[in-house]
GROMACS .gro file of C-alpha atoms in nm:
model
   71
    1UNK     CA    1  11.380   7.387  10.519
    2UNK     CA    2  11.533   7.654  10.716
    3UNK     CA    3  11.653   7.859  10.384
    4UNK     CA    4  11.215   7.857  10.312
    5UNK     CA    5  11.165   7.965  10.696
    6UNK     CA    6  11.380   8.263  10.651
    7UNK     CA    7  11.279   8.384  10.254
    8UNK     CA    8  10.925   8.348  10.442
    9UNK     CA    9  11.069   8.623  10.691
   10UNK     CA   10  11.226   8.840  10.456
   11UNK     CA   11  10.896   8.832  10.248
   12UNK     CA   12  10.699   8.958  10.551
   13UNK     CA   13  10.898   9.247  10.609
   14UNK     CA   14  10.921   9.370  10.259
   15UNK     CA   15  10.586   9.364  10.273
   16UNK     CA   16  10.597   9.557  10.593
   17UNK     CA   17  10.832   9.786  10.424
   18UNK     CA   18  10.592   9.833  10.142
   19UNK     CA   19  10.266   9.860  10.331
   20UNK     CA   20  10.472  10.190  10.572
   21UNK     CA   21  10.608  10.349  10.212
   22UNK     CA   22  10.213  10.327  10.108
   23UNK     CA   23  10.130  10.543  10.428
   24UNK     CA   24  10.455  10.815  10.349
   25UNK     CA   25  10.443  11.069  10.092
   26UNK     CA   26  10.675  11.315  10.086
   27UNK     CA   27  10.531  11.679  10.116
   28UNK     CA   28  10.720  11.728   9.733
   29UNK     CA   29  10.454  11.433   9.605
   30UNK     CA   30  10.129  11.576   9.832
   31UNK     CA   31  10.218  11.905   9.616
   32UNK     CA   32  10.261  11.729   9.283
   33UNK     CA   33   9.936  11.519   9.373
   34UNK     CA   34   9.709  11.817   9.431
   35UNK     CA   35   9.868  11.954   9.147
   36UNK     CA   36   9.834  11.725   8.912
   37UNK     CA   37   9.487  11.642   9.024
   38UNK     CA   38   9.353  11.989   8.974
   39UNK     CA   39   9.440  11.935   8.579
   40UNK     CA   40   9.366  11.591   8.565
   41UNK     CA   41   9.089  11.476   8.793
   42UNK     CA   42   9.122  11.151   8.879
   43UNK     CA   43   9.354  11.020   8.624
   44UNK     CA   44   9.585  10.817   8.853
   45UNK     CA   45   9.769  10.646   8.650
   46UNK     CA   46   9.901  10.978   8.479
   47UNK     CA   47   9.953  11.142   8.802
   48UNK     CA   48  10.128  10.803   8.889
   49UNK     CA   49  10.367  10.832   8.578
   50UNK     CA   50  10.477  11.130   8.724
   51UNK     CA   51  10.557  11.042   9.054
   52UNK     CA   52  10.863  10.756   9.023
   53UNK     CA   53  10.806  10.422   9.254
   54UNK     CA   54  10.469  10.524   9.352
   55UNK     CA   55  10.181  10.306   9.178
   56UNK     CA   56   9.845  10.429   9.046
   57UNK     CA   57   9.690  10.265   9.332
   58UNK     CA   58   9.849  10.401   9.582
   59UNK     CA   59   9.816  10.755   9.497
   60UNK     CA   60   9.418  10.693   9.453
   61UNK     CA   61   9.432  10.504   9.826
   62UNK     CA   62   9.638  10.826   9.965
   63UNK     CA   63   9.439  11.064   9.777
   64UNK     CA   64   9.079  10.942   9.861
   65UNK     CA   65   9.167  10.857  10.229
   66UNK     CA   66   9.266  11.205  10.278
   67UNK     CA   67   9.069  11.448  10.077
   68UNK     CA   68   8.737  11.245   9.997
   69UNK     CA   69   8.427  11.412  10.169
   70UNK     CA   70   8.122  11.190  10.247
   71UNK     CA   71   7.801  11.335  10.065
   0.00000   0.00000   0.00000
């Protein structure tokens, strides 16, 4: 039981580790981002493929929660 108890732990803070690499992009990928997005629009999983370790989604999540204006 205590080898579960401790996977269960390690789980967590990969998660954790995952969730804080979400919030930090590098000022190289904000560059390659706006780039990319200015030719492609909202193509994410292109801009993604371009960008190694970073997923489709969370390029949309850092895009729109930093450059999306309300209408």
């Amino acid at each position: 039981m205590a080898d579960h108890s401790e996977d269960v732990m390690e789980d967590s803070r990969d998660e954790s580790s995952q969730d804080s690499k979400m919030e930090e992009f590098t000022e190289d990928e904000v560059t390659l981002i706006a780039r990319m997005f200015s030719l492609l629009g909202e193509r994410w999983t292109l801009i993604a493929g371009r960008i190694p370790g970073r997923t489709a989604e969370e390029i949309e999540k850092y895009w729109t929660s930093r450059y999306t204006t309300s209408e």
